[in-house]
Short mmCIF file of C-alpha atoms in Angstrom, two decimals:
data_model
loop_
_atom_site.label_atom_id
_atom_site.label_comp_id
_atom_site.label_asym_id
_atom_site.label_seq_id
_atom_site.Cartn_x
_atom_site.Cartn_y
_atom_site.Cartn_z
CA MET A 1 112.00 -21.44 -26.23
CA SER A 2 109.55 -23.86 -27.83
CA PRO A 3 107.29 -22.30 -30.51
CA ARG A 4 104.42 -24.40 -29.19
CA ASN A 5 101.43 -22.44 -27.79
CA PRO A 6 100.43 -22.93 -24.15
CA ASN A 7 97.53 -25.26 -23.34
CA MET A 8 94.04 -23.97 -24.26
CA GLU A 9 95.53 -21.15 -26.34
CA SER A 10 94.10 -20.80 -29.85
CA SER A 11 96.17 -20.70 -33.02
CA VAL A 12 95.60 -18.73 -36.22
CA TYR A 13 97.52 -19.44 -39.43
CA GLU A 14 97.38 -19.13 -43.21
CA GLY A 15 96.72 -22.38 -45.04
CA SER A 16 98.01 -23.53 -48.41
CA ASP A 17 94.48 -23.04 -49.81
CA GLY A 18 94.71 -19.26 -49.32
CA TRP A 19 92.27 -19.20 -46.37
CA ARG A 20 93.03 -18.04 -42.84
CA HIS A 21 92.39 -20.86 -40.34
CA GLY A 22 91.77 -20.80 -36.61
CA ARG A 23 91.95 -23.71 -34.15
CA VAL A 24 90.35 -23.42 -30.72
CA THR A 25 90.82 -25.98 -27.93
CA MET A 26 87.45 -26.43 -26.21
CA GLY A 27 88.31 -29.28 -23.83
CA VAL A 28 87.96 -33.02 -24.38
CA LYS A 29 85.35 -35.12 -26.17
CA ASP A 30 83.33 -37.93 -24.62
CA ASP A 31 85.98 -40.46 -25.63
CA GLY A 32 88.78 -38.45 -23.96
CA SER A 33 90.38 -37.07 -27.14
CA PRO A 34 91.06 -33.31 -27.48
CA ASP A 35 88.13 -31.22 -28.69
CA ARG A 36 89.61 -28.82 -31.24
CA ARG A 37 87.18 -26.63 -33.20
CA HIS A 38 87.98 -25.15 -36.60
CA ARG A 39 87.07 -21.73 -38.02
CA ARG A 40 88.19 -20.18 -41.30
CA ALA A 41 87.85 -16.87 -43.18
CA ARG A 42 89.43 -14.97 -46.06
CA THR A 43 91.07 -12.36 -43.83
CA GLU A 44 92.94 -12.61 -40.55
CA PRO A 45 90.72 -10.07 -38.67
CA GLU A 46 87.66 -12.07 -39.65
CA VAL A 47 89.02 -15.42 -38.53
CA ARG A 48 90.26 -13.90 -35.27
CA ARG A 49 86.76 -12.55 -34.62
CA LYS A 50 85.31 -16.05 -35.10
CA VAL A 51 87.96 -17.50 -32.81
CA ARG A 52 87.17 -14.95 -30.08
CA GLU A 53 83.44 -15.76 -30.31
CA LEU A 54 84.18 -19.45 -29.84
CA GLU A 55 86.55 -18.73 -26.95
CA ASN A 56 83.87 -16.61 -25.24
CA LEU A 57 81.36 -19.45 -25.52
CA ARG A 58 83.96 -21.82 -24.06
CA ASP A 59 84.83 -19.52 -21.17
CA LYS A 60 81.11 -18.97 -20.32
CA GLY A 61 80.37 -22.68 -20.46
CA ARG A 62 77.93 -22.24 -23.34
CA ALA A 63 79.89 -23.86 -26.12
CA PRO A 64 77.87 -26.45 -28.11
CA LYS A 65 79.03 -30.04 -28.13
CA ALA A 66 81.36 -31.29 -30.83
CA GLY A 67 80.11 -33.24 -33.81
CA ARG A 68 77.60 -32.66 -36.58
CA LYS A 69 74.40 -31.17 -35.27
CA PRO A 70 71.11 -33.01 -35.85
CA THR A 71 68.35 -31.61 -38.01
CA VAL A 72 65.16 -30.29 -36.44
CA GLU A 73 63.37 -33.47 -37.51
CA GLN A 74 66.00 -35.71 -35.93
CA TRP A 75 66.06 -33.73 -32.70
CA MET A 76 62.24 -33.61 -32.39
CA THR A 77 62.16 -37.40 -32.77
CA THR A 78 64.80 -37.78 -30.06
CA TYR A 79 63.07 -35.25 -27.81
CA LEU A 80 59.61 -36.84 -28.05
CA THR A 81 60.84 -40.43 -27.87
CA ASP A 82 63.42 -40.23 -25.08
CA ILE A 83 62.78 -37.01 -23.15
CA ALA A 84 59.17 -35.78 -23.32
CA SER A 85 57.72 -39.28 -23.04
CA LEU A 86 59.08 -39.52 -19.49
CA LYS A 87 57.12 -36.49 -18.30
CA LEU A 88 54.09 -35.85 -20.50
CA LYS A 89 50.73 -37.54 -20.10
CA PRO A 90 49.80 -39.88 -22.98
CA ARG A 91 47.20 -37.52 -24.47
CA SER A 92 49.62 -34.57 -24.39
CA LEU A 93 52.37 -36.68 -25.95
CA ASP A 94 50.00 -37.68 -28.78
CA ASP A 95 49.27 -34.00 -29.40
CA TYR A 96 53.02 -33.19 -29.48
CA TRP A 97 53.63 -35.95 -32.02
CA SER A 98 50.72 -34.81 -34.17
CA LYS A 99 51.88 -31.21 -34.39
CA THR A 100 55.47 -32.31 -34.99
CA ARG A 101 54.52 -34.57 -37.92
CA ASN A 102 52.01 -32.19 -39.49
CA ASP A 103 53.56 -28.77 -38.87
CA ILE A 104 57.12 -28.67 -37.51
CA VAL A 105 58.75 -31.29 -39.75
CA PRO A 106 57.20 -30.03 -43.03
CA GLY A 107 57.99 -26.45 -42.04
CA VAL A 108 61.58 -26.50 -40.70
CA GLY A 109 62.44 -30.18 -40.32
CA LYS A 110 65.38 -30.20 -42.76
CA HIS A 111 67.27 -27.34 -41.07
CA ARG A 112 70.22 -28.21 -38.85
CA LEU A 113 69.62 -27.09 -35.28
CA ASP A 114 72.64 -24.78 -35.25
CA LYS A 115 71.60 -23.21 -38.58
CA LEU A 116 67.98 -22.55 -37.58
CA GLN A 117 67.14 -18.83 -37.63
CA PRO A 118 64.21 -16.81 -36.25
CA GLU A 119 63.19 -15.93 -39.80
CA HIS A 120 62.63 -19.62 -40.55
CA LEU A 121 60.12 -19.89 -37.71
CA GLU A 122 58.37 -16.63 -38.61
CA ARG A 123 57.90 -17.76 -42.22
CA MET A 124 56.55 -21.13 -41.02
CA TYR A 125 54.03 -19.43 -38.73
CA ARG A 126 52.94 -17.13 -41.54
CA ARG A 127 52.35 -20.09 -43.88
CA MET A 128 50.33 -21.86 -41.19
CA LEU A 129 48.11 -18.82 -40.64
CA ASP A 130 47.63 -18.37 -44.39
CA ALA A 131 46.62 -22.04 -44.63
CA GLY A 132 43.76 -21.40 -42.20
CA HIS A 133 45.22 -22.60 -38.91
CA ALA A 134 43.94 -20.79 -35.82
CA PRO A 135 46.43 -18.56 -33.94
CA SER A 136 46.00 -20.83 -30.89
CA HIS A 137 47.20 -23.77 -32.99
CA VAL A 138 50.26 -21.85 -34.19
CA LEU A 139 51.00 -20.78 -30.61
CA LYS A 140 50.90 -24.41 -29.44
CA VAL A 141 53.35 -25.39 -32.22
CA HIS A 142 55.64 -22.54 -31.13
CA ARG A 143 55.60 -23.70 -27.52
CA ILE A 144 56.37 -27.32 -28.44
CA LEU A 145 59.30 -26.29 -30.64
CA SER A 146 60.56 -23.78 -28.06
CA ARG A 147 60.54 -26.43 -25.35
CA ALA A 148 62.51 -28.86 -27.54
CA LEU A 149 65.07 -26.17 -28.43
CA LYS A 150 65.36 -25.21 -24.76
CA ILE A 151 66.42 -28.77 -23.91
CA ALA A 152 68.91 -28.74 -26.82
CA HIS A 153 70.36 -25.46 -25.55
CA ARG A 154 70.56 -26.77 -22.00
CA ARG A 155 72.53 -29.77 -23.25
CA ARG A 156 74.83 -27.50 -25.28
CA ILE A 157 73.80 -28.95 -28.60
CA ILE A 158 73.08 -25.41 -29.78
CA ALA A 159 74.37 -22.05 -28.57
CA GLU A 160 70.97 -20.29 -28.44
CA ASN A 161 67.27 -21.07 -28.47
CA VAL A 162 66.09 -19.07 -31.48
CA ALA A 163 62.42 -19.59 -30.56
CA THR A 164 62.89 -17.05 -27.75
CA LEU A 165 63.67 -14.42 -30.39
CA VAL A 166 60.31 -14.90 -32.14
CA ASP A 167 56.99 -13.34 -31.15
CA PRO A 168 54.26 -15.94 -31.78
CA PRO A 169 50.74 -14.90 -32.85
CA THR A 170 48.54 -13.28 -30.23
CA VAL A 171 45.62 -15.43 -29.15
CA ASP A 172 42.35 -13.96 -27.94
CA GLU A 173 41.00 -15.93 -25.01
CA THR A 174 37.89 -17.93 -25.93
CA GLU A 175 34.91 -16.37 -24.21
CA ALA A 176 32.85 -18.75 -22.10
CA ASN A 177 29.22 -19.23 -23.11
CA PRO A 178 27.59 -21.14 -20.24
CA PHE A 179 23.93 -22.07 -19.92
CA THR A 180 21.62 -19.76 -18.06
CA ILE A 181 19.65 -21.46 -15.29
CA GLU A 182 16.61 -21.62 -17.60
CA GLU A 183 18.68 -23.11 -20.43
CA ALA A 184 20.22 -25.67 -18.08
CA LYS A 185 16.77 -26.79 -16.96
CA ALA A 186 15.58 -27.05 -20.57
CA PHE A 187 18.69 -29.07 -21.46
CA LEU A 188 18.15 -31.51 -18.57
CA LYS A 189 14.47 -31.80 -19.46
CA ALA A 190 15.47 -32.99 -22.94
CA ALA A 191 18.11 -35.32 -21.45
CA ALA A 192 15.51 -36.88 -19.12
CA LYS A 193 14.12 -38.78 -22.12
CA ARG A 194 17.41 -40.65 -22.60
CA PRO A 195 19.09 -43.45 -20.64
CA THR A 196 22.12 -41.18 -20.10
CA PHE A 197 20.10 -38.65 -18.09
CA MET A 198 22.22 -38.96 -14.93
CA ARG A 199 25.43 -38.46 -16.92
CA TRP A 200 24.19 -35.00 -17.93
CA VAL A 201 22.86 -34.20 -14.46
CA VAL A 202 26.30 -34.88 -12.98
CA GLY A 203 28.06 -33.04 -15.80
CA VAL A 204 25.97 -29.87 -15.51
CA GLY A 205 25.45 -29.94 -11.75
CA THR A 206 28.97 -30.68 -10.48
CA GLY A 207 31.34 -29.11 -13.03
CA PHE A 208 33.39 -32.21 -13.82
CA ARG A 209 35.34 -32.38 -17.05
CA PRO A 210 33.69 -34.59 -19.71
CA GLY A 211 36.48 -37.19 -19.49
CA GLU A 212 36.16 -37.24 -15.70
CA THR A 213 32.40 -37.79 -15.82
CA LEU A 214 32.69 -40.68 -18.28
CA ARG A 215 35.38 -42.45 -16.29
CA PHE A 216 33.55 -42.50 -12.94
CA ARG A 217 33.68 -45.96 -11.37
CA TRP A 218 31.41 -47.16 -8.60
CA PRO A 219 34.27 -47.94 -6.16
CA TYR A 220 35.15 -44.21 -6.25
CA VAL A 221 31.58 -42.97 -5.68
CA ASP A 222 30.81 -42.81 -1.95
CA LEU A 223 27.02 -42.43 -1.77
CA ASP A 224 26.94 -42.92 2.00
CA ASN A 225 29.21 -39.93 2.66
CA GLY A 226 28.15 -38.02 -0.47
CA LEU A 227 31.56 -37.76 -2.18
CA PHE A 228 32.95 -38.24 -5.67
CA HIS A 229 36.60 -39.37 -5.76
CA PRO A 230 37.92 -38.42 -9.26
CA LYS A 231 40.91 -40.76 -9.46
CA TRP A 232 40.74 -41.55 -13.19
CA GLN A 233 39.79 -40.05 -16.51
CA LEU A 234 38.75 -41.68 -19.80
CA GLN A 235 40.68 -40.66 -22.92
CA ARG A 236 41.07 -41.93 -26.46
CA LEU A 237 44.76 -42.31 -27.31
CA THR A 238 46.46 -42.85 -30.66
CA TRP A 239 47.62 -46.37 -31.46
CA ARG A 240 51.35 -47.00 -31.95
CA HIS A 241 53.03 -49.71 -33.99
CA GLY A 242 54.46 -52.61 -32.03
CA CYS A 243 56.06 -54.24 -35.07
CA LYS A 244 59.60 -53.70 -36.34
CA ASN A 245 58.65 -52.30 -39.76
CA PRO A 246 55.74 -49.83 -39.45
CA HIS A 247 55.96 -48.76 -43.11
CA ALA A 248 55.50 -52.29 -44.40
CA CYS A 249 52.82 -53.02 -41.79
CA GLY A 250 50.51 -50.33 -43.21
CA GLN A 251 51.36 -51.06 -46.84
CA ARG A 252 47.79 -51.79 -47.98
CA LEU A 253 46.51 -48.52 -46.46
CA HIS A 254 49.13 -46.17 -47.92
CA ARG A 255 47.68 -43.62 -50.34
CA PHE A 256 50.17 -41.37 -52.11
CA GLU A 257 47.88 -39.58 -54.60
CA LEU A 258 45.37 -36.79 -54.08
CA CYS A 259 41.69 -37.70 -54.19
CA PRO A 260 39.74 -36.62 -57.30
CA PRO A 261 37.46 -33.56 -56.99
CA ASP A 262 34.34 -35.75 -57.03
CA CYS A 263 35.66 -38.19 -54.40
CA ALA A 264 32.82 -40.30 -52.96
CA ARG A 265 35.00 -42.38 -50.66
CA HIS A 266 35.41 -39.59 -48.12
CA GLU A 267 32.15 -37.68 -48.67
CA ASN A 268 31.11 -38.18 -45.04
CA TYR A 269 34.42 -36.86 -43.67
CA LYS A 270 33.78 -33.58 -41.83
CA ARG A 271 37.26 -32.24 -42.65
CA GLY A 272 37.31 -33.34 -46.28
CA CYS A 273 39.58 -35.89 -47.89
CA PRO A 274 42.70 -36.79 -45.87
CA LYS A 275 46.11 -35.70 -47.09
CA PRO A 276 48.23 -38.19 -49.08
CA CYS A 277 50.73 -40.27 -47.13
CA PRO A 278 54.43 -39.35 -47.20
CA ARG A 279 56.69 -41.79 -49.02
CA ASP A 280 58.10 -43.16 -45.75
CA CYS A 281 54.67 -43.25 -44.04
CA THR A 282 54.58 -45.07 -40.69
CA LYS A 283 50.93 -44.36 -39.85
CA HIS A 284 47.93 -46.75 -39.81
CA ALA A 285 48.99 -48.24 -36.49
CA SER A 286 45.36 -49.08 -35.66
CA THR A 287 45.59 -52.09 -38.04
CA CYS A 288 48.94 -53.34 -36.69
CA PRO A 289 48.64 -56.86 -35.22
CA GLU A 290 51.00 -55.82 -32.42
CA ARG A 291 49.56 -52.35 -31.85
CA LYS A 292 49.88 -50.81 -28.40
CA GLY A 293 49.06 -47.78 -26.26
CA GLY A 294 45.86 -46.67 -28.01
CA GLY A 295 42.07 -46.81 -27.87
CA LEU A 296 39.92 -45.91 -24.88
CA VAL A 297 42.22 -45.82 -21.87
CA PHE A 298 41.76 -44.95 -18.19
CA THR A 299 44.50 -42.48 -17.24
CA ARG A 300 45.36 -40.49 -14.14
CA PRO A 301 44.46 -36.77 -13.99
CA LYS A 302 47.21 -34.24 -14.68
CA THR A 303 47.54 -32.66 -11.24
CA LYS A 304 47.14 -33.77 -7.64
CA LYS A 305 44.49 -31.08 -7.17
CA SER A 306 42.30 -32.78 -9.78
CA THR A 307 42.06 -35.93 -7.64
CA GLU A 308 40.59 -34.23 -4.56
CA PRO A 309 37.08 -35.42 -3.60
CA VAL A 310 34.04 -33.37 -4.59
CA PRO A 311 30.77 -33.33 -2.56
CA ILE A 312 27.73 -34.85 -4.25
CA PRO A 313 24.66 -32.57 -4.12
CA PRO A 314 22.30 -34.36 -1.69
CA PRO A 315 19.30 -34.32 -4.11
CA PHE A 316 21.41 -36.28 -6.62
CA ILE A 317 22.04 -39.24 -4.27
CA PRO A 318 18.60 -40.96 -4.54
CA TYR A 319 18.75 -40.71 -8.32
CA LEU A 320 22.26 -42.19 -8.38
CA ARG A 321 21.11 -45.10 -6.22
CA GLU A 322 18.23 -45.72 -8.62
CA HIS A 323 20.63 -45.47 -11.57
CA LYS A 324 22.84 -48.13 -9.97
CA LYS A 325 19.88 -50.50 -9.59
CA GLU A 326 18.93 -50.02 -13.25
CA GLN A 327 22.50 -50.76 -14.29
CA GLU A 328 22.51 -53.98 -12.25
CA ALA A 329 19.31 -55.03 -14.02
CA MET A 330 20.99 -54.32 -17.39
CA LYS A 331 23.95 -56.44 -16.33
CA ALA A 332 21.70 -59.37 -15.43
CA ALA A 333 19.87 -59.08 -18.76
CA ALA A 334 23.12 -58.92 -20.79
CA GLY A 335 24.57 -62.06 -19.20
CA ASP A 336 27.87 -63.15 -20.72
CA ALA A 337 27.85 -60.19 -23.13
CA TRP A 338 28.37 -57.78 -20.25
CA GLN A 339 31.83 -56.13 -20.12
CA GLU A 340 32.69 -55.40 -16.52
CA HIS A 341 34.40 -52.00 -16.14
CA ASN A 342 32.56 -50.75 -13.02
CA VAL A 343 31.84 -47.45 -14.77
CA VAL A 344 28.91 -45.37 -13.52
CA PHE A 345 27.80 -44.32 -17.01
CA SER A 346 28.09 -47.16 -19.50
CA ARG A 347 26.73 -48.53 -22.75
CA PRO A 348 24.10 -51.31 -22.63
CA ASP A 349 26.93 -53.89 -22.66
CA GLY A 350 28.81 -52.30 -19.74
CA SER A 351 31.64 -50.75 -21.77
CA PRO A 352 32.55 -47.06 -21.26
CA ILE A 353 30.83 -44.40 -23.36
CA ASP A 354 33.07 -43.18 -26.18
CA PRO A 355 33.93 -39.45 -25.74
CA HIS A 356 33.06 -38.81 -29.40
CA ASP A 357 29.60 -40.39 -28.98
CA ASP A 358 29.16 -38.31 -25.83
CA TRP A 359 29.97 -35.12 -27.75
CA GLU A 360 27.50 -36.00 -30.52
CA GLU A 361 24.75 -36.65 -27.97
CA PHE A 362 25.44 -33.24 -26.41
CA LYS A 363 24.92 -31.57 -29.80
CA GLU A 364 21.68 -33.48 -30.30
CA LEU A 365 20.39 -32.38 -26.90
CA LEU A 366 21.21 -28.75 -27.71
CA GLU A 367 19.09 -28.98 -30.84
CA GLU A 368 16.23 -30.75 -29.05
CA SER A 369 16.13 -28.17 -26.27
CA GLY A 370 16.34 -25.20 -28.65
CA ILE A 371 19.66 -23.91 -27.26
CA ALA A 372 22.23 -22.22 -29.50
CA ASP A 373 25.31 -24.28 -30.37
CA ARG A 374 28.21 -24.13 -27.93
CA ARG A 375 31.12 -26.16 -26.61
CA LEU A 376 30.70 -29.15 -24.32
CA TYR A 377 32.80 -27.37 -21.69
CA ASP A 378 30.37 -24.41 -21.81
CA GLY A 379 27.44 -26.69 -21.09
CA SER A 380 29.09 -28.44 -18.17
CA ARG A 381 32.11 -26.97 -16.39
CA HIS A 382 31.52 -23.30 -17.24
CA THR A 383 27.81 -23.63 -16.45
CA ALA A 384 28.53 -25.09 -13.01
CA GLY A 385 31.03 -22.35 -12.12
CA THR A 386 28.76 -19.53 -13.31
CA THR A 387 25.68 -20.96 -11.55
CA LEU A 388 27.57 -21.28 -8.26
CA ASN A 389 28.60 -17.64 -8.59
CA GLU A 390 24.99 -16.57 -9.22
CA LEU A 391 23.91 -18.47 -6.10
CA GLY A 392 26.29 -16.32 -4.04
CA VAL A 393 29.10 -18.87 -3.53
CA ASP A 394 32.45 -17.14 -2.97
CA MET A 395 35.26 -17.58 -5.45
CA PRO A 396 37.62 -19.68 -3.22
CA THR A 397 34.82 -22.21 -2.69
CA ILE A 398 34.13 -22.40 -6.44
CA MET A 399 37.87 -22.93 -6.92
CA GLU A 400 37.74 -25.92 -4.54
CA ILE A 401 34.72 -27.43 -6.29
CA LEU A 402 36.27 -27.08 -9.76
CA ARG A 403 39.63 -28.22 -8.34
CA HIS A 404 41.72 -25.45 -9.85
CA THR A 405 45.23 -24.73 -8.62
CA GLN A 406 44.94 -20.94 -9.11
CA ILE A 407 41.99 -18.66 -8.53
CA THR A 408 42.78 -16.74 -11.74
CA GLN A 409 41.94 -19.92 -13.62
CA THR A 410 38.61 -20.14 -11.79
CA ARG A 411 37.72 -16.58 -12.79
CA ARG A 412 37.97 -17.59 -16.45
CA TYR A 413 35.33 -20.25 -15.82
CA VAL A 414 32.87 -17.85 -14.20
CA LYS A 415 31.00 -15.46 -16.47
CA GLY A 416 29.18 -12.43 -15.12
CA ARG A 417 25.49 -12.04 -15.84
CA SER A 418 23.92 -8.75 -16.98
CA HIS A 419 20.95 -9.00 -14.60
CA LEU A 420 23.32 -9.40 -11.64
CA SER A 421 25.29 -6.36 -12.79
CA LYS A 422 22.10 -4.30 -13.09
CA ASP A 423 20.97 -5.30 -9.62
CA ALA A 424 24.40 -4.46 -8.16
CA MET A 425 24.43 -1.02 -9.81
CA ARG A 426 20.86 -0.35 -8.64
CA ARG A 427 21.96 -0.96 -5.05
CA MET A 428 25.01 1.24 -5.65
CA GLY A 429 22.74 4.06 -6.84
CA ASP A 430 20.41 3.71 -3.87
CA THR A 431 23.42 4.11 -1.59
CA PHE A 432 24.51 7.50 -2.98
CA MET A 433 21.39 8.89 -4.68
CA PRO A 434 18.20 7.55 -3.03
CA ASP A 435 15.11 7.21 -5.19
CA PRO A 436 13.14 10.55 -5.09
CA GLU A 437 9.88 8.67 -4.52
CA ARG A 438 11.33 7.12 -1.38
CA ALA A 439 12.65 10.52 -0.19
CA GLN A 440 9.11 12.05 -0.34
CA GLU A 441 7.50 9.47 1.92
CA PRO A 442 4.97 10.93 4.45
CA ALA A 443 6.18 11.73 7.94
CA THR A 444 6.05 8.83 10.33
CA GLU A 445 5.32 8.76 14.04
CA THR A 446 8.99 8.45 14.80
CA ARG A 447 9.81 11.57 12.81
CA THR A 448 7.10 13.58 14.59
CA GLU A 449 8.36 12.51 17.96
CA THR A 450 11.85 13.54 17.01
CA VAL A 451 10.63 17.06 16.11
CA ASP A 452 8.70 17.34 19.39
CA ARG A 453 11.71 16.34 21.42
CA ARG A 454 13.84 18.89 19.60
CA ALA A 455 11.31 21.68 20.37
CA ALA A 456 11.13 20.61 24.01
CA ARG A 457 14.87 20.79 24.34
CA ALA A 458 14.93 24.30 22.83
CA GLN A 459 12.26 25.45 25.29
CA ARG A 460 14.22 24.13 28.25
CA ARG A 461 17.33 25.97 27.03
CA ARG A 462 15.38 29.24 26.93
CA ARG A 463 14.15 28.74 30.49
CA ILE A 464 17.70 28.19 31.71
CA ARG A 465 18.81 31.44 30.18
#
């Protein structure tokens, strides 16, 4: 008989180097050649254990592909460039790239995918928390990395997604802080002094997202039927290089040294001096002559539910018509300087309002109206949901107005009010334990008649006996 092993059977032997070697046939490679994997150990039991592990992965169809595995940095670049870009919205993709460059690559980027361990991720998360990052930020980084490793596991580049073995930080849900009805009126009273008054009326009174409010275009506002059609949203996206050599393109803006303690160049920066550039920096795409994909951009909403029409409150319609006439007068006065975008809320030259300028104006209005600082979402979307609830609107209807896909999401946008709770508990108490003052009310005519009828009935019963 031939000493040759049958097909797909592994072989274990002692090499001339003193090591025990194992060869496992996994199948064929992409080019059609045999895929033979190698394992080695000092002892035969150890190498046989490694061979059995590889055979089990092969038999279960979970064996990783042949070849040298990419590093985390290489795989994240491939994932974001070729895979995630086909599915994610531009703003989400920018956020993925930002967290990959600033957190994932510096933390675990040099590890090979197949050598990455849960302890590496746990140490990275700990360093991020110690550096002052919020737990919600660390959780988002964990989810991005876990998704990328899930795709690598699905494609058999790695045998296991180690991110599933790690417990990310717990995040406390941010509590909503909407306006009360009195605060909302004070806020709109302060906004009435500005040309952007109707922008804030629509934002507070309809519950649209800030980006949705700023991107409203007149063709999608049906004043005759009283409907908003939210088909677009306005977002600021990060510029990307269109040239072939991004590093050389931003050469004059590269800064590799830390700023001095008394730096005056960045004294107006809210987050302090920016970090130095890496040696192979490819940033500064905003100055690229062939830049693409950035700036203020009209994009489609995330979900189909977000594009459903929303009724316009009837009292708003006359004011919107007047606002349109004023905008047409501005257009005639601007002449050739007018930039036609058909937006409902625009700058004096017709261009869309920048979301950052909109946020700053919101903060100014809070200060002018004497309202405590809060998020823009609290003063618009959360306020609308909570006010509708106070007016007695049922939760499914609020869900339709806010265009949520799940009612649990709507409940997070509606905050209970203490005075409503007190009134509800007062009515509960009156149901089971009536107020003593009400129980001691004087006898009424009806009660007297009832007693008389009872006595008459008793007298008739005695006569019958």
